[in-house]
Amino acid sequence: MRARLLVLVFLITHSVFSTEYFVTTNGNDKNKGRSESDAWRTLSHAARKAKAGDIVWIKAGNYGSENVLVERSGTKDSPISFIGYRNEPGDINSMYFTYSKDKSLESSKMPLLDGGHGGINEGFTVRGNYIVVKNIQITNYSTLMYVTNAPEGVVLDNILAHTAGRTEGQPGEQGKGILFNSDSSTGNIIRNSTVVNCSVANYRIYGNNNLIENCKSYADRNDLGKGEATDYYFVIRGSNNLIKGCYVERVGNLSHNGHGISLKAVGRKTENNIIENCTVVNVKGAIEARHSQVKNNIFRDIEIKGWPT
């Protein structure tokens, strides 16, 4: 009897403290945010308000040059979720964007953050644990999706990150698409995502026990900021990561021959990773294991096509 009572108390508590919120381009941050008709206007405001178990539904539209920062954490059973939708919550089930050169992003298909190349800044930053970000597109920041502060249990699903390069006159390393920058990060997932034309790296994933699945990486430009083509398409540092079903393509005769899927230690142990069922097209450094601390990794069922001229 006591056990049943405890379960009932948990269910009641969970339902009371979990909330759905809405963000639309017609909203107002002074609203309560509990419905589309009473929605908030900015993702930044939603990120400050949402707590463990909450879902923030973000309607398609252009949200401009916000710098979204998620500092709160969810829990393993109750993450904080930020999920884009087109017309009705839950109506986006796949990536609308199929790569072709100079193809425009469509804010009517998924919510869009557009930094307009506004100097050194990040589009969407996650500092908390157990955060889900799904169905979001980001463009024209120095770093598009930035996950930092040794995260655990972060899920990025159906993210479209397009164009991150150097800004003239600005110092530092700029031009990253999806970036996990902490070697202590663990148990994160990046899936079903596409990154295009980021000068330093389309995907740079540090940490251990992470999954990168069904992700695509493209580059087709020589003139990103200070004339840089994409350097790394996927670069992984850490151990026990699984990279599967991913696709890389260097499109055309670009100035940089490129690094396709690269395990790169840089003073950190990079072992027991598995890279499988991936395709790399027209990249000279198609598959790489660089530095002495990269060892005991498995590459299998890899297709390499084309060769830079």
mmCIF file with all atom_site columns, N, CA and C in Angstrom, residues 149-204:
data_model
loop_
_atom_site.group_PDB
_atom_site.id
_atom_site.type_symbol
_atom_site.label_atom_id
_atom_site.label_alt_id
_atom_site.label_comp_id
_atom_site.label_asym_id
_atom_site.label_entity_id
_atom_site.label_seq_id
_atom_site.pdbx_PDB_ins_code
_atom_site.Cartn_x
_atom_site.Cartn_y
_atom_site.Cartn_z
_atom_site.occupancy
_atom_site.B_iso_or_equiv
_atom_site.pdbx_formal_charge
_atom_site.auth_seq_id
_atom_site.auth_comp_id
_atom_site.auth_asym_id
_atom_site.auth_atom_id
_atom_site.pdbx_PDB_model_num
ATOM 1   N N  . ASN A 1 149 ? 30.709 23.240 -21.053 1.00 0.00 ? 149 ASN A N  1
ATOM 2   C CA . ASN A 1 149 ? 30.571 23.060 -19.606 1.00 0.00 ? 149 ASN A CA 1
ATOM 3   C C  . ASN A 1 149 ? 30.410 21.598 -19.215 1.00 0.00 ? 149 ASN A C  1
ATOM 4   N N  . ALA A 1 150 ? 31.151 20.697 -19.908 1.00 0.00 ? 150 ALA A N  1
ATOM 5   C CA . ALA A 1 150 ? 31.158 19.264 -19.598 1.00 0.00 ? 150 ALA A CA 1
ATOM 6   C C  . ALA A 1 150 ? 29.755 18.663 -19.546 1.00 0.00 ? 150 ALA A C  1
ATOM 7   N N  . PRO A 1 151 ? 29.001 18.762 -20.631 1.00 0.00 ? 151 PRO A N  1
ATOM 8   C CA . PRO A 1 151 ? 27.605 18.319 -20.605 1.00 0.00 ? 151 PRO A CA 1
ATOM 9   C C  . PRO A 1 151 ? 27.450 16.800 -20.560 1.00 0.00 ? 151 PRO A C  1
ATOM 10  N N  . GLU A 1 152 ? 26.330 16.377 -20.049 1.00 0.00 ? 152 GLU A N  1
ATOM 11  C CA . GLU A 1 152 ? 25.930 14.974 -20.050 1.00 0.00 ? 152 GLU A CA 1
ATOM 12  C C  . GLU A 1 152 ? 24.479 14.886 -20.499 1.00 0.00 ? 152 GLU A C  1
ATOM 13  N N  . GLY A 1 153 ? 24.189 13.917 -21.352 1.00 0.00 ? 153 GLY A N  1
ATOM 14  C CA . GLY A 1 153 ? 22.808 13.659 -21.726 1.00 0.00 ? 153 GLY A CA 1
ATOM 15  C C  . GLY A 1 153 ? 22.172 14.720 -22.597 1.00 0.00 ? 153 GLY A C  1
ATOM 16  N N  . VAL A 1 154 ? 22.964 15.446 -23.381 1.00 0.00 ? 154 VAL A N  1
ATOM 17  C CA . VAL A 1 154 ? 22.414 16.415 -24.326 1.00 0.00 ? 154 VAL A CA 1
ATOM 18  C C  . VAL A 1 154 ? 22.071 15.689 -25.630 1.00 0.00 ? 154 VAL A C  1
ATOM 19  N N  . VAL A 1 155 ? 20.896 15.974 -26.168 1.00 0.00 ? 155 VAL A N  1
ATOM 20  C CA . VAL A 1 155 ? 20.457 15.380 -27.431 1.00 0.00 ? 155 VAL A CA 1
ATOM 21  C C  . VAL A 1 155 ? 20.209 16.494 -28.436 1.00 0.00 ? 155 VAL A C  1
ATOM 22  N N  . LEU A 1 156 ? 20.911 16.445 -29.561 1.00 0.00 ? 156 LEU A N  1
ATOM 23  C CA . LEU A 1 156 ? 20.660 17.330 -30.697 1.00 0.00 ? 156 LEU A CA 1
ATOM 24  C C  . LEU A 1 156 ? 20.081 16.478 -31.812 1.00 0.00 ? 156 LEU A C  1
ATOM 25  N N  . ASP A 1 157 ? 18.887 16.801 -32.246 1.00 0.00 ? 157 ASP A N  1
ATOM 26  C CA . ASP A 1 157 ? 18.181 15.972 -33.220 1.00 0.00 ? 157 ASP A CA 1
ATOM 27  C C  . ASP A 1 157 ? 17.586 16.873 -34.307 1.00 0.00 ? 157 ASP A C  1
ATOM 28  N N  . ASN A 1 158 ? 17.899 16.552 -35.556 1.00 0.00 ? 158 ASN A N  1
ATOM 29  C CA . ASN A 1 158 ? 17.351 17.306 -36.683 1.00 0.00 ? 158 ASN A CA 1
ATOM 30  C C  . ASN A 1 158 ? 17.740 18.785 -36.611 1.00 0.00 ? 158 ASN A C  1
ATOM 31  N N  . ILE A 1 159 ? 19.024 19.029 -36.433 1.00 0.00 ? 159 ILE A N  1
ATOM 32  C CA . ILE A 1 159 ? 19.567 20.377 -36.414 1.00 0.00 ? 159 ILE A CA 1
ATOM 33  C C  . ILE A 1 159 ? 20.158 20.680 -37.790 1.00 0.00 ? 159 ILE A C  1
ATOM 34  N N  . LEU A 1 160 ? 19.843 21.853 -38.337 1.00 0.00 ? 160 LEU A N  1
ATOM 35  C CA . LEU A 1 160 ? 20.435 22.323 -39.581 1.00 0.00 ? 160 LEU A CA 1
ATOM 36  C C  . LEU A 1 160 ? 21.313 23.527 -39.252 1.00 0.00 ? 160 LEU A C  1
ATOM 37  N N  . ALA A 1 161 ? 22.620 23.346 -39.382 1.00 0.00 ? 161 ALA A N  1
ATOM 38  C CA . ALA A 1 161 ? 23.587 24.402 -39.070 1.00 0.00 ? 161 ALA A CA 1
ATOM 39  C C  . ALA A 1 161 ? 24.304 24.774 -40.362 1.00 0.00 ? 161 ALA A C  1
ATOM 40  N N  . HIS A 1 162 ? 24.188 26.027 -40.770 1.00 0.00 ? 162 HIS A N  1
ATOM 41  C CA . HIS A 1 162 ? 24.632 26.413 -42.117 1.00 0.00 ? 162 HIS A CA 1
ATOM 42  C C  . HIS A 1 162 ? 25.396 27.732 -42.068 1.00 0.00 ? 162 HIS A C  1
ATOM 43  N N  . THR A 1 163 ? 26.661 27.681 -42.460 1.00 0.00 ? 163 THR A N  1
ATOM 44  C CA . THR A 1 163 ? 27.504 28.859 -42.696 1.00 0.00 ? 163 THR A CA 1
ATOM 45  C C  . THR A 1 163 ? 27.974 29.512 -41.405 1.00 0.00 ? 163 THR A C  1
ATOM 46  N N  . ALA A 1 164 ? 29.199 29.195 -41.051 1.00 0.00 ? 164 ALA A N  1
ATOM 47  C CA . ALA A 1 164 ? 29.891 29.850 -39.933 1.00 0.00 ? 164 ALA A CA 1
ATOM 48  C C  . ALA A 1 164 ? 31.330 30.089 -40.371 1.00 0.00 ? 164 ALA A C  1
ATOM 49  N N  . GLY A 1 165 ? 31.709 31.350 -40.480 1.00 0.00 ? 165 GLY A N  1
ATOM 50  C CA . GLY A 1 165 ? 33.057 31.680 -40.922 1.00 0.00 ? 165 GLY A CA 1
ATOM 51  C C  . GLY A 1 165 ? 33.648 32.800 -40.108 1.00 0.00 ? 165 GLY A C  1
ATOM 52  N N  . ARG A 1 166 ? 34.853 33.194 -40.468 1.00 0.00 ? 166 ARG A N  1
ATOM 53  C CA . ARG A 1 166 ? 35.511 34.297 -39.779 1.00 0.00 ? 166 ARG A CA 1
ATOM 54  C C  . ARG A 1 166 ? 34.877 35.621 -40.173 1.00 0.00 ? 166 ARG A C  1
ATOM 55  N N  . THR A 1 167 ? 34.809 36.539 -39.220 1.00 0.00 ? 167 THR A N  1
ATOM 56  C CA . THR A 1 167 ? 34.348 37.894 -39.470 1.00 0.00 ? 167 THR A CA 1
ATOM 57  C C  . THR A 1 167 ? 35.558 38.811 -39.570 1.00 0.00 ? 167 THR A C  1
ATOM 58  N N  . GLU A 1 168 ? 35.611 39.594 -40.609 1.00 0.00 ? 168 GLU A N  1
ATOM 59  C CA . GLU A 1 168 ? 36.763 40.452 -40.858 1.00 0.00 ? 168 GLU A CA 1
ATOM 60  C C  . GLU A 1 168 ? 37.072 41.332 -39.651 1.00 0.00 ? 168 GLU A C  1
ATOM 61  N N  . GLY A 1 169 ? 38.348 41.330 -39.233 1.00 0.00 ? 169 GLY A N  1
ATOM 62  C CA . GLY A 1 169 ? 38.781 42.178 -38.132 1.00 0.00 ? 169 GLY A CA 1
ATOM 63  C C  . GLY A 1 169 ? 38.592 41.581 -36.755 1.00 0.00 ? 169 GLY A C  1
ATOM 64  N N  . GLN A 1 170 ? 37.992 40.397 -36.664 1.00 0.00 ? 170 GLN A N  1
ATOM 65  C CA . GLN A 1 170 ? 37.746 39.767 -35.376 1.00 0.00 ? 170 GLN A CA 1
ATOM 66  C C  . GLN A 1 170 ? 38.814 38.699 -35.121 1.00 0.00 ? 170 GLN A C  1
ATOM 67  N N  . PRO A 1 171 ? 39.387 38.661 -33.911 1.00 0.00 ? 171 PRO A N  1
ATOM 68  C CA . PRO A 1 171 ? 40.420 37.664 -33.606 1.00 0.00 ? 171 PRO A CA 1
ATOM 69  C C  . PRO A 1 171 ? 39.814 36.316 -33.248 1.00 0.00 ? 171 PRO A C  1
ATOM 70  N N  . GLY A 1 172 ? 40.684 35.317 -33.077 1.00 0.00 ? 172 GLY A N  1
ATOM 71  C CA . GLY A 1 172 ? 40.250 34.043 -32.528 1.00 0.00 ? 172 GLY A CA 1
ATOM 72  C C  . GLY A 1 172 ? 39.814 33.048 -33.573 1.00 0.00 ? 172 GLY A C  1
ATOM 73  N N  . GLU A 1 173 ? 39.584 31.826 -33.105 1.00 0.00 ? 173 GLU A N  1
ATOM 74  C CA . GLU A 1 173 ? 39.180 30.730 -33.973 1.00 0.00 ? 173 GLU A CA 1
ATOM 75  C C  . GLU A 1 173 ? 37.678 30.769 -34.149 1.00 0.00 ? 173 GLU A C  1
ATOM 76  N N  . GLN A 1 174 ? 37.246 31.060 -35.348 1.00 0.00 ? 174 GLN A N  1
ATOM 77  C CA . GLN A 1 174 ? 35.828 31.170 -35.641 1.00 0.00 ? 174 GLN A CA 1
ATOM 78  C C  . GLN A 1 174 ? 35.457 30.218 -36.772 1.00 0.00 ? 174 GLN A C  1
ATOM 79  N N  . GLY A 1 175 ? 34.186 29.882 -36.829 1.00 0.00 ? 175 GLY A N  1
ATOM 80  C CA . GLY A 1 175 ? 33.705 29.075 -37.929 1.00 0.00 ? 175 GLY A CA 1
ATOM 81  C C  . GLY A 1 175 ? 33.435 27.628 -37.566 1.00 0.00 ? 175 GLY A C  1
ATOM 82  N N  . LYS A 1 176 ? 32.572 27.404 -36.561 1.00 0.00 ? 176 LYS A N  1
ATOM 83  C CA . LYS A 1 176 ? 32.256 26.045 -36.124 1.00 0.00 ? 176 LYS A CA 1
ATOM 84  C C  . LYS A 1 176 ? 30.747 25.823 -36.195 1.00 0.00 ? 176 LYS A C  1
ATOM 85  N N  . GLY A 1 177 ? 30.373 24.632 -36.616 1.00 0.00 ? 177 GLY A N  1
ATOM 86  C CA . GLY A 1 177 ? 28.965 24.305 -36.779 1.00 0.00 ? 177 GLY A CA 1
ATOM 87  C C  . GLY A 1 177 ? 28.364 23.757 -35.506 1.00 0.00 ? 177 GLY A C  1
ATOM 88  N N  . ILE A 1 178 ? 28.483 22.449 -35.280 1.00 0.00 ? 178 ILE A N  1
ATOM 89  C CA . ILE A 1 178 ? 28.059 21.814 -34.033 1.00 0.00 ? 178 ILE A CA 1
ATOM 90  C C  . ILE A 1 178 ? 29.319 21.510 -33.236 1.00 0.00 ? 178 ILE A C  1
ATOM 91  N N  . LEU A 1 179 ? 29.432 22.127 -32.078 1.00 0.00 ? 179 LEU A N  1
ATOM 92  C CA . LEU A 1 179 ? 30.649 22.052 -31.272 1.00 0.00 ? 179 LEU A CA 1
ATOM 93  C C  . LEU A 1 179 ? 30.331 21.570 -29.865 1.00 0.00 ? 179 LEU A C  1
ATOM 94  N N  . PHE A 1 180 ? 30.914 20.428 -29.471 1.00 0.00 ? 180 PHE A N  1
ATOM 95  C CA . PHE A 1 180 ? 30.967 19.994 -28.076 1.00 0.00 ? 180 PHE A CA 1
ATOM 96  C C  . PHE A 1 180 ? 32.418 20.197 -27.647 1.00 0.00 ? 180 PHE A C  1
ATOM 97  N N  . ASN A 1 181 ? 32.691 21.161 -26.783 1.00 0.00 ? 181 ASN A N  1
ATOM 98  C CA . ASN A 1 181 ? 34.084 21.568 -26.589 1.00 0.00 ? 181 ASN A CA 1
ATOM 99  C C  . ASN A 1 181 ? 34.709 21.081 -25.292 1.00 0.00 ? 181 ASN A C  1
ATOM 100 N N  . SER A 1 182 ? 34.042 20.213 -24.541 1.00 0.00 ? 182 SER A N  1
ATOM 101 C CA . SER A 1 182 ? 34.593 19.749 -23.269 1.00 0.00 ? 182 SER A CA 1
ATOM 102 C C  . SER A 1 182 ? 35.002 18.283 -23.359 1.00 0.00 ? 182 SER A C  1
ATOM 103 N N  . ASP A 1 183 ? 36.253 17.994 -22.980 1.00 0.00 ? 183 ASP A N  1
ATOM 104 C CA . ASP A 1 183 ? 36.719 16.608 -22.979 1.00 0.00 ? 183 ASP A CA 1
ATOM 105 C C  . ASP A 1 183 ? 36.028 15.761 -21.915 1.00 0.00 ? 183 ASP A C  1
ATOM 106 N N  . SER A 1 184 ? 35.355 16.395 -20.978 1.00 0.00 ? 184 SER A N  1
ATOM 107 C CA . SER A 1 184 ? 34.655 15.659 -19.922 1.00 0.00 ? 184 SER A CA 1
ATOM 108 C C  . SER A 1 184 ? 33.196 15.378 -20.262 1.00 0.00 ? 184 SER A C  1
ATOM 109 N N  . SER A 1 185 ? 32.738 15.839 -21.413 1.00 0.00 ? 185 SER A N  1
ATOM 110 C CA . SER A 1 185 ? 31.347 15.572 -21.780 1.00 0.00 ? 185 SER A CA 1
ATOM 111 C C  . SER A 1 185 ? 31.158 14.077 -22.019 1.00 0.00 ? 185 SER A C  1
ATOM 112 N N  . THR A 1 186 ? 29.951 13.585 -21.764 1.00 0.00 ? 186 THR A N  1
ATOM 113 C CA . THR A 1 186 ? 29.717 12.145 -21.882 1.00 0.00 ? 186 THR A CA 1
ATOM 114 C C  . THR A 1 186 ? 28.248 11.855 -22.154 1.00 0.00 ? 186 THR A C  1
ATOM 115 N N  . GLY A 1 187 ? 27.992 10.800 -22.892 1.00 0.00 ? 187 GLY A N  1
ATOM 116 C CA . GLY A 1 187 ? 26.631 10.307 -23.071 1.00 0.00 ? 187 GLY A CA 1
ATOM 117 C C  . GLY A 1 187 ? 25.722 11.248 -23.828 1.00 0.00 ? 187 GLY A C  1
ATOM 118 N N  . ASN A 1 188 ? 26.267 11.966 -24.817 1.00 0.00 ? 188 ASN A N  1
ATOM 119 C CA . ASN A 1 188 ? 25.469 12.877 -25.618 1.00 0.00 ? 188 ASN A CA 1
ATOM 120 C C  . ASN A 1 188 ? 25.136 12.247 -26.968 1.00 0.00 ? 188 ASN A C  1
ATOM 121 N N  . ILE A 1 189 ? 24.105 12.777 -27.630 1.00 0.00 ? 189 ILE A N  1
ATOM 122 C CA . ILE A 1 189 ? 23.647 12.239 -28.905 1.00 0.00 ? 189 ILE A CA 1
ATOM 123 C C  . ILE A 1 189 ? 23.482 13.376 -29.906 1.00 0.00 ? 189 ILE A C  1
ATOM 124 N N  . ILE A 1 190 ? 24.056 13.183 -31.099 1.00 0.00 ? 190 ILE A N  1
ATOM 125 C CA . ILE A 1 190 ? 23.820 14.080 -32.227 1.00 0.00 ? 190 ILE A CA 1
ATOM 126 C C  . ILE A 1 190 ? 23.317 13.213 -33.356 1.00 0.00 ? 190 ILE A C  1
ATOM 127 N N  . ARG A 1 191 ? 22.095 13.452 -33.809 1.00 0.00 ? 191 ARG A N  1
ATOM 128 C CA . ARG A 1 191 ? 21.528 12.578 -34.844 1.00 0.00 ? 191 ARG A CA 1
ATOM 129 C C  . ARG A 1 191 ? 20.726 13.389 -35.864 1.00 0.00 ? 191 ARG A C  1
ATOM 130 N N  . ASN A 1 192 ? 20.614 12.827 -37.064 1.00 0.00 ? 192 ASN A N  1
ATOM 131 C CA . ASN A 1 192 ? 19.723 13.336 -38.115 1.00 0.00 ? 192 ASN A CA 1
ATOM 132 C C  . ASN A 1 192 ? 19.974 14.807 -38.451 1.00 0.00 ? 192 ASN A C  1
ATOM 133 N N  . SER A 1 193 ? 21.208 15.251 -38.333 1.00 0.00 ? 193 SER A N  1
ATOM 134 C CA . SER A 1 193 ? 21.513 16.662 -38.496 1.00 0.00 ? 193 SER A CA 1
ATOM 135 C C  . SER A 1 193 ? 22.374 16.898 -39.730 1.00 0.00 ? 193 SER A C  1
ATOM 136 N N  . THR A 1 194 ? 22.343 18.142 -40.223 1.00 0.00 ? 194 THR A N  1
ATOM 137 C CA . THR A 1 194 ? 23.102 18.538 -41.404 1.00 0.00 ? 194 THR A CA 1
ATOM 138 C C  . THR A 1 194 ? 23.869 19.815 -41.104 1.00 0.00 ? 194 THR A C  1
ATOM 139 N N  . VAL A 1 195 ? 25.168 19.822 -41.445 1.00 0.00 ? 195 VAL A N  1
ATOM 140 C CA . VAL A 1 195 ? 25.993 21.019 -41.273 1.00 0.00 ? 195 VAL A CA 1
ATOM 141 C C  . VAL A 1 195 ? 26.674 21.323 -42.597 1.00 0.00 ? 195 VAL A C  1
ATOM 142 N N  . VAL A 1 196 ? 26.652 22.610 -42.975 1.00 0.00 ? 196 VAL A N  1
ATOM 143 C CA . VAL A 1 196 ? 27.180 23.050 -44.264 1.00 0.00 ? 196 VAL A CA 1
ATOM 144 C C  . VAL A 1 196 ? 28.080 24.264 -44.065 1.00 0.00 ? 196 VAL A C  1
ATOM 145 N N  . ASN A 1 197 ? 29.284 24.243 -44.641 1.00 0.00 ? 197 ASN A N  1
ATOM 146 C CA . ASN A 1 197 ? 30.131 25.430 -44.794 1.00 0.00 ? 197 ASN A CA 1
ATOM 147 C C  . ASN A 1 197 ? 30.491 26.132 -43.499 1.00 0.00 ? 197 ASN A C  1
ATOM 148 N N  . CYS A 1 198 ? 31.165 25.410 -42.627 1.00 0.00 ? 198 CYS A N  1
ATOM 149 C CA . CYS A 1 198 ? 31.742 26.018 -41.422 1.00 0.00 ? 198 CYS A CA 1
ATOM 150 C C  . CYS A 1 198 ? 33.263 25.905 -41.537 1.00 0.00 ? 198 CYS A C  1
ATOM 151 N N  . SER A 1 199 ? 33.960 27.021 -41.421 1.00 0.00 ? 199 SER A N  1
ATOM 152 C CA . SER A 1 199 ? 35.353 27.079 -41.867 1.00 0.00 ? 199 SER A CA 1
ATOM 153 C C  . SER A 1 199 ? 36.302 26.241 -41.018 1.00 0.00 ? 199 SER A C  1
ATOM 154 N N  . VAL A 1 200 ? 36.185 26.262 -39.695 1.00 0.00 ? 200 VAL A N  1
ATOM 155 C CA . VAL A 1 200 ? 37.064 25.460 -38.844 1.00 0.00 ? 200 VAL A CA 1
ATOM 156 C C  . VAL A 1 200 ? 36.618 24.008 -38.835 1.00 0.00 ? 200 VAL A C  1
ATOM 157 N N  . ALA A 1 201 ? 35.369 23.766 -38.535 1.00 0.00 ? 201 ALA A N  1
ATOM 158 C CA . ALA A 1 201 ? 34.846 22.397 -38.484 1.00 0.00 ? 201 ALA A CA 1
ATOM 159 C C  . ALA A 1 201 ? 33.336 22.425 -38.578 1.00 0.00 ? 201 ALA A C  1
ATOM 160 N N  . ASN A 1 202 ? 32.799 21.538 -39.387 1.00 0.00 ? 202 ASN A N  1
ATOM 161 C CA . ASN A 1 202 ? 31.339 21.374 -39.392 1.00 0.00 ? 202 ASN A CA 1
ATOM 162 C C  . ASN A 1 202 ? 30.861 20.724 -38.089 1.00 0.00 ? 202 ASN A C  1
ATOM 163 N N  . TYR A 1 203 ? 31.504 19.635 -37.701 1.00 0.00 ? 203 TYR A N  1
ATOM 164 C CA . TYR A 1 203 ? 31.227 18.977 -36.421 1.00 0.00 ? 203 TYR A CA 1
ATOM 165 C C  . TYR A 1 203 ? 32.554 18.852 -35.677 1.00 0.00 ? 203 TYR A C  1
ATOM 166 N N  . ARG A 1 204 ? 32.628 19.351 -34.454 1.00 0.00 ? 204 ARG A N  1
ATOM 167 C CA . ARG A 1 204 ? 33.797 19.101 -33.613 1.00 0.00 ? 204 ARG A CA 1
ATOM 168 C C  . ARG A 1 204 ? 33.283 18.605 -32.270 1.00 0.00 ? 204 ARG A C  1
#
